[in-house]
Coordinates of C-alpha atoms in Angstrom, one line a residue:
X58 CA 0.0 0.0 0.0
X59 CA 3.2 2.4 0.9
X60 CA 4.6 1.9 -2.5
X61 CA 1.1 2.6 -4.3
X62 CA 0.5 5.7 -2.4
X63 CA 4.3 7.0 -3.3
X64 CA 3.3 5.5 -7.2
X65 CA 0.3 7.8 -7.2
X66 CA 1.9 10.8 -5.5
X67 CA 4.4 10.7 -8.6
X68 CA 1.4 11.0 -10.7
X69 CA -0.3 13.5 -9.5
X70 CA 2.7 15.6 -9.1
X71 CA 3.4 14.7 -13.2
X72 CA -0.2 15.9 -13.6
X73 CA -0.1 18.9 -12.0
X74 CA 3.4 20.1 -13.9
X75 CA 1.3 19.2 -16.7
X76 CA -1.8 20.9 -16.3
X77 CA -1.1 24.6 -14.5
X78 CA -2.8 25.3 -11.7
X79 CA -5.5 28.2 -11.3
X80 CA -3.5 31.4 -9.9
X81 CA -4.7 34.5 -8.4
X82 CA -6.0 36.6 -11.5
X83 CA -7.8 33.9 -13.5
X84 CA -9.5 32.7 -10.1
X85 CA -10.5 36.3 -10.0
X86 CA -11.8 36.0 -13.2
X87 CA -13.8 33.2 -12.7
X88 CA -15.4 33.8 -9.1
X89 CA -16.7 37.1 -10.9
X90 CA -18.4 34.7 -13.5
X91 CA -19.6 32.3 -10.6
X92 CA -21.2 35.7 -9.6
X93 CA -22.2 38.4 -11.7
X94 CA -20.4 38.6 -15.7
X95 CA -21.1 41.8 -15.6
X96 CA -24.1 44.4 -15.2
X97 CA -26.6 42.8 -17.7
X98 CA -29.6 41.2 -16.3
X99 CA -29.5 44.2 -13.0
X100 CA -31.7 46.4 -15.3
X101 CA -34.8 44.6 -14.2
X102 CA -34.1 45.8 -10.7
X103 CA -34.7 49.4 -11.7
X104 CA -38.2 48.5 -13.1
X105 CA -39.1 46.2 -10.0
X106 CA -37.7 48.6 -7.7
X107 CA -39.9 51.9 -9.0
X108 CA -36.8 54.0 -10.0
X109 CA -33.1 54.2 -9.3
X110 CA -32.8 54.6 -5.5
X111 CA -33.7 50.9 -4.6
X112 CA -31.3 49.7 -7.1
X113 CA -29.0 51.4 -6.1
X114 CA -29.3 50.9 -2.8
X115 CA -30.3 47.0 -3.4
X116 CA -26.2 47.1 -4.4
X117 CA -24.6 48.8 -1.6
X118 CA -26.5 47.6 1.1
X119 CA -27.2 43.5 0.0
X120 CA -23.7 42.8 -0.4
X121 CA -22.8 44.0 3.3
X122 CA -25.2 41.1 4.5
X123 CA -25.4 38.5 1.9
X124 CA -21.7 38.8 -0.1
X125 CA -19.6 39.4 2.2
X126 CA -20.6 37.0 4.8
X127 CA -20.7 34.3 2.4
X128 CA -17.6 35.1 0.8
X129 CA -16.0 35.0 4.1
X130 CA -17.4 31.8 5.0
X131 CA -16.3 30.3 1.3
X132 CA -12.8 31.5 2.3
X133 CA -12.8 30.1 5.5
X134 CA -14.4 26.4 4.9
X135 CA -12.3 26.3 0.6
X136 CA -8.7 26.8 2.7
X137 CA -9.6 24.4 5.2
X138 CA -10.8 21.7 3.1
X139 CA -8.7 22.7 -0.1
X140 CA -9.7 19.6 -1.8
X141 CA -12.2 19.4 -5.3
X142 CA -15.7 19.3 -4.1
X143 CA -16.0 22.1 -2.6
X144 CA -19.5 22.5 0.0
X145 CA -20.1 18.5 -0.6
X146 CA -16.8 17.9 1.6
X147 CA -17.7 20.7 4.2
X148 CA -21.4 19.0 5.1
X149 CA -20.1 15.5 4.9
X150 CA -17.8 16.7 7.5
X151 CA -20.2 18.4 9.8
X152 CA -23.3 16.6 9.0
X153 CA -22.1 13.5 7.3
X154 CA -22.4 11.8 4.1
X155 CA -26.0 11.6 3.4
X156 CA -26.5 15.5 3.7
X157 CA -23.4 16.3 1.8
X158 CA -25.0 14.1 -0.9
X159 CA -28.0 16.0 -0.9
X160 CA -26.0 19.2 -0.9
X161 CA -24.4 18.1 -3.9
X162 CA -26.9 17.2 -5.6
X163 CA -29.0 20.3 -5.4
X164 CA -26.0 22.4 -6.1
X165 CA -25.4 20.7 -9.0
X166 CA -28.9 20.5 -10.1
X167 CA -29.2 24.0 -9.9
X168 CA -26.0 24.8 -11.5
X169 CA -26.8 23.2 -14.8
X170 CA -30.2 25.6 -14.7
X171 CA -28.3 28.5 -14.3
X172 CA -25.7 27.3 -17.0
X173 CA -29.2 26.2 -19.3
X174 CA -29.4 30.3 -19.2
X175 CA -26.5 31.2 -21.0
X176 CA -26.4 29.8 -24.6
X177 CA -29.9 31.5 -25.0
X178 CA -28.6 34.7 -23.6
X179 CA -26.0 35.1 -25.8
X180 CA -28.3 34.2 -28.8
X181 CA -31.0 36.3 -27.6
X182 CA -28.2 39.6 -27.5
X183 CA -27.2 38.8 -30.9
X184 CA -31.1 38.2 -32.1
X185 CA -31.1 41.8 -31.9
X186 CA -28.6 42.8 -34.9
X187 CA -29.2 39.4 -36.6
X188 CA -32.9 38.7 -36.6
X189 CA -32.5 35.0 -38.5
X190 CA -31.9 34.1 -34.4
X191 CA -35.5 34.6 -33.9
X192 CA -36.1 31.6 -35.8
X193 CA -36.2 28.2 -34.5
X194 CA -34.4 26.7 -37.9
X195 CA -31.4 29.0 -37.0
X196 CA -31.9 29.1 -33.0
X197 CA -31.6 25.2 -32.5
X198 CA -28.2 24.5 -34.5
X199 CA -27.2 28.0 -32.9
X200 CA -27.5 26.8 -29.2
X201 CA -25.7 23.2 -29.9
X202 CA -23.4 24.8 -31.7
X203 CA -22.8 26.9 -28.7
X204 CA -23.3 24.4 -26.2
X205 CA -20.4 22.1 -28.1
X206 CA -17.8 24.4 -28.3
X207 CA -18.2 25.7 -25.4
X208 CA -17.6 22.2 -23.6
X209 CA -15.0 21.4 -25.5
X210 CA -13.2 24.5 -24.0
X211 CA -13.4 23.3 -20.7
X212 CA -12.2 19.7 -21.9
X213 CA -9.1 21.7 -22.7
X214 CA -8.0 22.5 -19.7
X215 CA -9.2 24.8 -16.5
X216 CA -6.0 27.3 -16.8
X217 CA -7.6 27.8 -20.5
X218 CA -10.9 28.5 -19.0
X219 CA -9.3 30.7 -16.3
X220 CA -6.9 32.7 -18.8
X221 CA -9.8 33.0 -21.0
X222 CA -12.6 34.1 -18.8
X223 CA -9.9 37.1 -18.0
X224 CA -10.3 38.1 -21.3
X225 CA -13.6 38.4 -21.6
X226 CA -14.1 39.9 -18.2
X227 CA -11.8 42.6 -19.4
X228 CA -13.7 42.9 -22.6
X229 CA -17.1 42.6 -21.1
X230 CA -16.5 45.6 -18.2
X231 CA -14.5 48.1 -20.7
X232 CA -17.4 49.8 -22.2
X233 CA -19.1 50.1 -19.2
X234 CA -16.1 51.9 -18.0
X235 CA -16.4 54.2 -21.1
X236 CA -20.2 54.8 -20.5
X237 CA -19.3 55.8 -16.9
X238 CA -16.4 58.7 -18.2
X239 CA -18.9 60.2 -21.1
X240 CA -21.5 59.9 -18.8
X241 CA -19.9 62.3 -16.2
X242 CA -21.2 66.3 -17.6
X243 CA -24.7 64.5 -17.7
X244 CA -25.3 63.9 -14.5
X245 CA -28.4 64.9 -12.2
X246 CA -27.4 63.6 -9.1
X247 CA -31.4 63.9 -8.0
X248 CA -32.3 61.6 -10.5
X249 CA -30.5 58.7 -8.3
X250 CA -33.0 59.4 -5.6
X251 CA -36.2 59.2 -7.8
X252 CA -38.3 56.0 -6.2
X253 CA -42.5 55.2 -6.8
X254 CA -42.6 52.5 -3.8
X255 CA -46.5 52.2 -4.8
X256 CA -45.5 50.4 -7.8
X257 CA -42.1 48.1 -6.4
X258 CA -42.4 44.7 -7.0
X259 CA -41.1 43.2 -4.9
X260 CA -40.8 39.7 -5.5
X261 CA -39.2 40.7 -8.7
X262 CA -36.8 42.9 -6.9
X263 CA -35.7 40.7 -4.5
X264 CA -35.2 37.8 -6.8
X265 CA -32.8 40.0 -9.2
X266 CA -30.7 41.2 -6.4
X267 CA -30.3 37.6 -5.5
X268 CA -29.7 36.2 -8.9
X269 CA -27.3 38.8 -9.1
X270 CA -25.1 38.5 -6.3
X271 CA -25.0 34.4 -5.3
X272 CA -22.6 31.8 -5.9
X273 CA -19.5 33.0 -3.8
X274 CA -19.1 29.5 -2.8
X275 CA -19.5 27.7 -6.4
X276 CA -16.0 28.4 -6.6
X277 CA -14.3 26.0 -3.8
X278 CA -15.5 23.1 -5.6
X279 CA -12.4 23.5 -8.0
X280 CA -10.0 24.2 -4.8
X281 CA -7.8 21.2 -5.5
X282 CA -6.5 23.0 -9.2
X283 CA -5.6 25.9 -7.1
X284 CA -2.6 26.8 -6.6
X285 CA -1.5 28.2 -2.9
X286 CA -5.5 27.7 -2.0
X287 CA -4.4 29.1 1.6
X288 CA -3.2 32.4 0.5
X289 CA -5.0 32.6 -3.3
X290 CA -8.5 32.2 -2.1
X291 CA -8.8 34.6 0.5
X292 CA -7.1 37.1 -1.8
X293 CA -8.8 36.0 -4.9
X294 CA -12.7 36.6 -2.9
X295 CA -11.6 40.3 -1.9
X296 CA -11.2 40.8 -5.0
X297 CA -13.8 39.5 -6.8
X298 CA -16.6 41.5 -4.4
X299 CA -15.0 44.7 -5.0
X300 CA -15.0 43.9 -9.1
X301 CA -18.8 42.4 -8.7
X302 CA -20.1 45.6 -6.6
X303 CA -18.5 48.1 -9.0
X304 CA -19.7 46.0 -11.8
X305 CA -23.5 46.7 -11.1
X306 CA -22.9 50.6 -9.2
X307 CA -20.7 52.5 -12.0
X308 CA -23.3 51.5 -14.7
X309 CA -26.2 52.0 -12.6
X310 CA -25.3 55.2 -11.5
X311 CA -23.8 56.4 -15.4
X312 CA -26.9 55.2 -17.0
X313 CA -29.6 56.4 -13.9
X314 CA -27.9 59.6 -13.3
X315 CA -27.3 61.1 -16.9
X316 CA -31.1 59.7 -18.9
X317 CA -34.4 60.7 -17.6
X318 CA -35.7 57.6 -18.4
X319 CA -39.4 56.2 -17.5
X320 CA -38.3 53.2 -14.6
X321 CA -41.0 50.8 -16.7
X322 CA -37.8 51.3 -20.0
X323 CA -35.2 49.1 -17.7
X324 CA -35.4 45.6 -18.6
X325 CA -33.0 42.9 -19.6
X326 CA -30.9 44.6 -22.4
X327 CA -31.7 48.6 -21.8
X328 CA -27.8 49.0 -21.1
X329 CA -27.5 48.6 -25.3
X330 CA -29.9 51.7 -25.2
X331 CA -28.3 53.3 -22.6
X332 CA -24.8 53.3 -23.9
X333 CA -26.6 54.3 -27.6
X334 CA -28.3 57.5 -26.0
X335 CA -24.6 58.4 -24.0
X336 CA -21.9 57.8 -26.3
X337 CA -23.5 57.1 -29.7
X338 CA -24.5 53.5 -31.5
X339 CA -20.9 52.6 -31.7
X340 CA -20.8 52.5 -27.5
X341 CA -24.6 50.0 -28.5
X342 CA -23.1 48.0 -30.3
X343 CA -19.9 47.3 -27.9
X344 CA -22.1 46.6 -25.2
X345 CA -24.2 44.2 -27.4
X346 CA -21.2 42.7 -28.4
X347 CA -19.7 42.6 -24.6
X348 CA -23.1 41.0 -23.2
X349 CA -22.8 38.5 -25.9
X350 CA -18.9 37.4 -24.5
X351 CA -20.1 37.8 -21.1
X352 CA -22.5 34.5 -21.7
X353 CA -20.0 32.7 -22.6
X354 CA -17.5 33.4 -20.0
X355 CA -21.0 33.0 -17.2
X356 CA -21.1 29.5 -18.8
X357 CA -17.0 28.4 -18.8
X358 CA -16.8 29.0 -15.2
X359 CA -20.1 27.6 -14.0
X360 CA -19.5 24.6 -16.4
X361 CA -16.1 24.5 -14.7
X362 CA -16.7 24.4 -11.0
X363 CA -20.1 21.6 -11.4
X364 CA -17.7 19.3 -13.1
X365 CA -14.6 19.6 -10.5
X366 CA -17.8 19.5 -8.1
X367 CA -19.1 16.5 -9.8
X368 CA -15.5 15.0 -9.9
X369 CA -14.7 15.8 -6.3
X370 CA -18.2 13.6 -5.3
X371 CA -16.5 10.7 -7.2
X372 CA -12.8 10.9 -5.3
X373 CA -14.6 10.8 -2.1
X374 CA -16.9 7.5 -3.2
X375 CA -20.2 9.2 -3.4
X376 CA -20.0 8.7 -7.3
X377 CA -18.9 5.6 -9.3
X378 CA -15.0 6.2 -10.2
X379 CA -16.0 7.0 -13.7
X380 CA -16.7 10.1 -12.7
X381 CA -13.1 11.2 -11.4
X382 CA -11.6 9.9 -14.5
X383 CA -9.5 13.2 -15.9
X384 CA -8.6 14.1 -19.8
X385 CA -4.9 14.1 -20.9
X386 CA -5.8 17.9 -19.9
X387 CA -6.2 17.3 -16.6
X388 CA -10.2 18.0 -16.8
X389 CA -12.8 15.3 -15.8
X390 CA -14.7 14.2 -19.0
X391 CA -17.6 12.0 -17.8
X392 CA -18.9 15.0 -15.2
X393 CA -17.9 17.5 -18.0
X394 CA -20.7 15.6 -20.4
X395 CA -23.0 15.1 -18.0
X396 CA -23.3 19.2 -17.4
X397 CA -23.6 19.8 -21.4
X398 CA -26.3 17.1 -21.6
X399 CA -28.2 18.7 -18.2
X400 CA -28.0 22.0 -20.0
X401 CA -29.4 20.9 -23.2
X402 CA -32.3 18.9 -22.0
X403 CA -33.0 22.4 -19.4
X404 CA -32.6 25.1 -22.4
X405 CA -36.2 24.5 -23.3
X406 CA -37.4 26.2 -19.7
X407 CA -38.1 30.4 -19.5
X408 CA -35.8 32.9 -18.0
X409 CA -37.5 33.7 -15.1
X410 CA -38.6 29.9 -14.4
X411 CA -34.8 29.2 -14.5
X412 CA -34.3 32.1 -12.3
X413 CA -36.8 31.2 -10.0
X414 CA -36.6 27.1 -9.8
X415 CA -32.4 27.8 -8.9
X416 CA -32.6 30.5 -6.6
X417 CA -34.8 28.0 -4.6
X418 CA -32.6 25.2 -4.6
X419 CA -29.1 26.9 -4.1
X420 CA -30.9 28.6 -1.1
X421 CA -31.7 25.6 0.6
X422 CA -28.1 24.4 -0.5
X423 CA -26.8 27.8 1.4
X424 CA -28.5 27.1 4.1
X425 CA -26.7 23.9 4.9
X426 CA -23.7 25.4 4.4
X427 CA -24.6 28.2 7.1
X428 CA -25.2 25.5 9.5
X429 CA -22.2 23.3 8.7
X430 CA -20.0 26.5 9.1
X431 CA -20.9 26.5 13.0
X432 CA -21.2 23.1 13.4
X433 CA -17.6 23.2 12.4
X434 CA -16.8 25.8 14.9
X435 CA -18.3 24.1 17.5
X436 CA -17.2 20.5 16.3
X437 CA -13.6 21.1 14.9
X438 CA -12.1 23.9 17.4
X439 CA -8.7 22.6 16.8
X440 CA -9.1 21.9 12.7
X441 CA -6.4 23.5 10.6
X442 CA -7.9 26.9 9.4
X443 CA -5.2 28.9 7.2
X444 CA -7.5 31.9 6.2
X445 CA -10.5 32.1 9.8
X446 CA -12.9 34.9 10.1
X447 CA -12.1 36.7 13.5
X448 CA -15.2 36.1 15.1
X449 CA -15.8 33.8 18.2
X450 CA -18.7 31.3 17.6
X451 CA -20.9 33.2 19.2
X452 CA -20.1 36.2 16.4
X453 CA -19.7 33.5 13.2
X454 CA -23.5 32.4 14.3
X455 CA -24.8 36.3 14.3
X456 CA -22.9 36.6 10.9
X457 CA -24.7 34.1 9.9
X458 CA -28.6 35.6 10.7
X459 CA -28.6 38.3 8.3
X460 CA -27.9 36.2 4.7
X461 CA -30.0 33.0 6.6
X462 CA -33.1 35.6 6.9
X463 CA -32.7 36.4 3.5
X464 CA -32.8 33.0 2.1
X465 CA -35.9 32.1 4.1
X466 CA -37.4 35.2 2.6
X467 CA -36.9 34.1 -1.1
X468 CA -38.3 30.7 -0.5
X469 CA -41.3 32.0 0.9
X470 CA -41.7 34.3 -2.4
X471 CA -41.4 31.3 -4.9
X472 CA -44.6 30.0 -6.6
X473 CA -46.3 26.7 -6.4
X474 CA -44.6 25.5 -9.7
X475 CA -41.4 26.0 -7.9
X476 CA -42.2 24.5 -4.9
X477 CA -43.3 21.5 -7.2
X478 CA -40.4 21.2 -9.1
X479 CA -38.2 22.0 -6.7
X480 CA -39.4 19.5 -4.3
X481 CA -39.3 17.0 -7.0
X482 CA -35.9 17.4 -7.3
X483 CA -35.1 16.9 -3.3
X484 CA -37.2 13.6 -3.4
X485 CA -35.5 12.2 -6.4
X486 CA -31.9 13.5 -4.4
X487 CA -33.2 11.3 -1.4
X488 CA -33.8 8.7 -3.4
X489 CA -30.6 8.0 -5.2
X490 CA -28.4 8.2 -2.4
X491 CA -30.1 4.8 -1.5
X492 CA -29.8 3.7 -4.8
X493 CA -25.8 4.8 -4.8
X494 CA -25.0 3.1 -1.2
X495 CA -26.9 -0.4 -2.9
X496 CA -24.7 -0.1 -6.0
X497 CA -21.8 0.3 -4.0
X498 CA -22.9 -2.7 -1.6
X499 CA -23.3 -5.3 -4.8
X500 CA -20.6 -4.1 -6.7
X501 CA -22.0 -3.6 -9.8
X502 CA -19.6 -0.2 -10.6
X503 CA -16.4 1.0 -8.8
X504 CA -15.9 3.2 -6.6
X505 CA -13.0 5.2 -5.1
X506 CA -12.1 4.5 -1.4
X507 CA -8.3 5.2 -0.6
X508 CA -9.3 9.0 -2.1
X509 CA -11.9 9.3 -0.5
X510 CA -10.1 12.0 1.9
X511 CA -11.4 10.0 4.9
X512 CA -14.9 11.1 4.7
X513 CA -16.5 7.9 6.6
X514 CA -19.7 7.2 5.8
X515 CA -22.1 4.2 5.3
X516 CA -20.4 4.3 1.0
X517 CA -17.6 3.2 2.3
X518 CA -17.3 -1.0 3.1
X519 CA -19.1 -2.4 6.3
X520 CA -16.3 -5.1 6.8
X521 CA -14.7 -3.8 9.9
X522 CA -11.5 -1.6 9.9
X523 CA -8.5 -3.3 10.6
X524 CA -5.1 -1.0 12.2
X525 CA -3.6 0.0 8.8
X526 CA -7.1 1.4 7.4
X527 CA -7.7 2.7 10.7
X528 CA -4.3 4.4 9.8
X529 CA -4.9 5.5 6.4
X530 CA -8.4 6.9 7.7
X531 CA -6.3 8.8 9.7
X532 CA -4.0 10.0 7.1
X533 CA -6.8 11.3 5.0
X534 CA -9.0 13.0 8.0
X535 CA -5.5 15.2 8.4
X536 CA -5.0 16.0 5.0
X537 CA -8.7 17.7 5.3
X538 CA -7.0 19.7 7.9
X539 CA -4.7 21.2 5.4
X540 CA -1.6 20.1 7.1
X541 CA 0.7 18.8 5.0
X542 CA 3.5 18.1 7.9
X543 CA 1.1 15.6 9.8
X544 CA -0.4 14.0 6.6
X545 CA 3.2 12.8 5.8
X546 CA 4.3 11.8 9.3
X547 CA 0.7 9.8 8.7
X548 CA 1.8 8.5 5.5
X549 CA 5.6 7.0 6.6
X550 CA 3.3 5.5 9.9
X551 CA 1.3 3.5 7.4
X552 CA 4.7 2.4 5.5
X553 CA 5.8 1.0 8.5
X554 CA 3.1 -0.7 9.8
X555 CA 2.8 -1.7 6.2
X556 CA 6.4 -3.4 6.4
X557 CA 6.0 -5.0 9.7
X558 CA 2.8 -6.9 8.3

């Protein structure tokens, strides 16, 4: 067993000169398209909101207690556990395997809805300048197309998708930038403050400022292709929240400040008009042309992190091994497919069903998360925590209240068709775990159990433990503590008990 371990230490240190790991910009770069992509899609919050002032304030205000707190729970719990998998590995360790199952699965669920969202996005930006789009004969080929090539950039590698989704960040937020600076001898500072709260709506409202400013956490689930997780996480979520905040407020306030527009003209897409009406059809066109890059970078990075998430699942035996299997690129192929096909079969489905049906089930998902995050505090006093919020339990549980209220509060606002399909989804996530633990039971596909990063759980062989896996149990609970000088001592302890046998 010693020599194997050292045999696939050698690998995965081949692999990883091989395939790059994700550094501090590009992990920017893609938490801001876990999050945001840019302004388009906050336009609605103008209309919903009755005028500029709640959207505005919706922006300032929300991410004090929603982003933040989560972002400095992600950093905590992704440096701790700096493994792929992300939130799965956090509730399996606070609550066990059967919850971080279901966690999974509703994250990844819901993932592949919000990724359904993108390919139509982009064609319905383009629709605009080419009308053929409009068509179904052009639409359908359009969003496989899409969908295809897409994927096949993430086969290629995650340091492609990171490099690239910098790129497109950069070209997305330029013109916005532009609009801001030609905007400036236009401004009526009064008009920011203009607000009809007899016609807010306010399930619209508060569903936008959530869509727009969730997922901090989608991000950890690719932890293991990080490199320096410790230091680049903590770093890389500072700076994503400043870029995602300034993202939505320097538009808003350009295109809000400098047009007297009617609140009932912002809706998806107004930006283009905006930028028209500001700086001329060339600026249009840019931001047309921007929203349409933006799309595809949203769908890169949240393709990304539900396959490492998917992959992650399989190391730690939740999954058949199939799933952990990697391309000569480094990039897991099975979980990889298994997103495109979810977003294929879920492209059919409207905007604001999407919108609505994901916001549900990542909220339960966060919820979990909140309580594993104490639970852990209260469980793990003494487990390895290179990045910790400096709060006492006591604080970490208040921090805790504001963002938990919130998700409560957009629950209670979805319709009965989400509470259908939504609940569907949790019963058929209850189900296969079941179904996953008999498979694993008969044998009828293989699963990983020496990677499983000492996780026990009832997926794991009921033949009782003898002193070596007792040891190697051991060595894999430590390496979730991030130490790497107690996993090793571990690991030469297992040699020689290895030897002596």
């Amino acid at each position: 067993m010693g020599e194997e371990g050292m045999v696939n230490d050698v690998k995965n240190t081949a692999s990883e000169k091989k395939n790059p790991k994700l550094t501090l910009l590009p992990l920017i770069a893609l938490i801001f398209y876990e999050v945001s992509g840019g302004p388009f899609g906050v336009e609605d919050s103008v209309k919903a909101g009755g005028g500029p002032l709640l959207s505005l304030l919706g922006f300032l205000i929300f991410p004090l207690f929603w982003s933040i707190p989560e972002a400095l729970i992600t950093a905590e719990l992704a440096t701790s556990f700096p493994q792929n998998g992300g939130y799965v590995i956090w509730i399996s360790s606070a609550f066990g395997p059967f919850w971080g199952f279901q966690e999974g699965f509703w994250k990844w669920f819901s993932g592949v809805m919000d990724n359904a969202l993108y390919p139509v996005l982009f064609l319905d930006y383009l629709k605009h300048s080419m009308p053929i789009f409009n068509h179904l004969i052009a639409r359908i080929p359009a969003l496989l197309g899409i969908t295809v090539s897409l994927t096949y950039l993430n086969y290629r590698g995650l340091h492609i998708v990171g490099f690239s989704t910098f790129l497109l960040a950069s070209f997305s937020l330029f013109p916005f930038l532009v609009m801001g600076i030609l905007s400036i001898p236009r401004i009526r500072p009064r008009q920011w403050f203009v607000a009809d709260f007899k016609n807010v709506e306010w399930r619209g409202y508060f569903n936008t400022m959530f869509w727009n400013l969730n997922y901090w956490d989608k991000a950890s689930t690719l932890a293991g292709e990080v490199e320096d997780p410790s230091r680049t996480f903590p770093k890389a979520l500072l700076g994503a929240v400043v870029l995602v905040v300034s993202s939505y407020i320097i538009p808003l306030l350009a295109g809000t400040g400098a047009l007297n527009s009617n609140p009932s003209e912002w809706s998806d897409g107004y930006f283009a008009e905006a930028g028209m009406l500001i700086g001329g059809l060339w600026l249009k066109w840019w931001i047309q042309a921007a929203a349409a890059m933006s799309n595809m970078g949203l769908f890169e990075a949240e393709m990304s992190s539900d396959a490492f998430q998917v992959l992650g699942m399989s190391e730690m035996g939740m999954l058949p091994s199939i799933f952990a299997s990697r391309s000569k690129y480094g990039t897991p192929t099975i979980s990889i497919l298994c997103s495109a096909t979810g977003v294929i079969f879920l492209s059919w489905m409207t905007f604001q069903e999407i919108v609505e049906f994901l916001n549900f089930l990542y909220s339960l998902g966060m919820l979990l998360e909140f309580a594993a995050f104490i639970k852990l505090r209260i469980k793990k006093p003494d487990l390895h925590r290179p990045y910790k919020i400096p709060l006492q339990t006591v604080g970490a549980t208040v921090l805790c209240l504001p963002p938990s209220l919130l998700l409560l509060f957009v629950m209670y606002l979805a319709s009965l068709k989400t509470f259908i399909v939504s609940g569907s989804v949790i019963i058929l996530g209850l189900l296969l775990y079941p179904a996953i633990v008999h498979a694993k039971e008969k044998k009828w596909c293989h699963f990983n159990t020496r990677e499983r990063l000492g996780l026990s759980n009832d997926l794991e062989d009921l033949s009782g433990p003898t002193e070596l896996d007792q040891v190697v149990a051991d060595d894999a609970s430590l390496s979730l503590l991030g130490n790497s000088k107690r996993v090793q001592d571990s690991k030469t302890l297992s040699q020689e008990i290895s030897t002596v046998d």
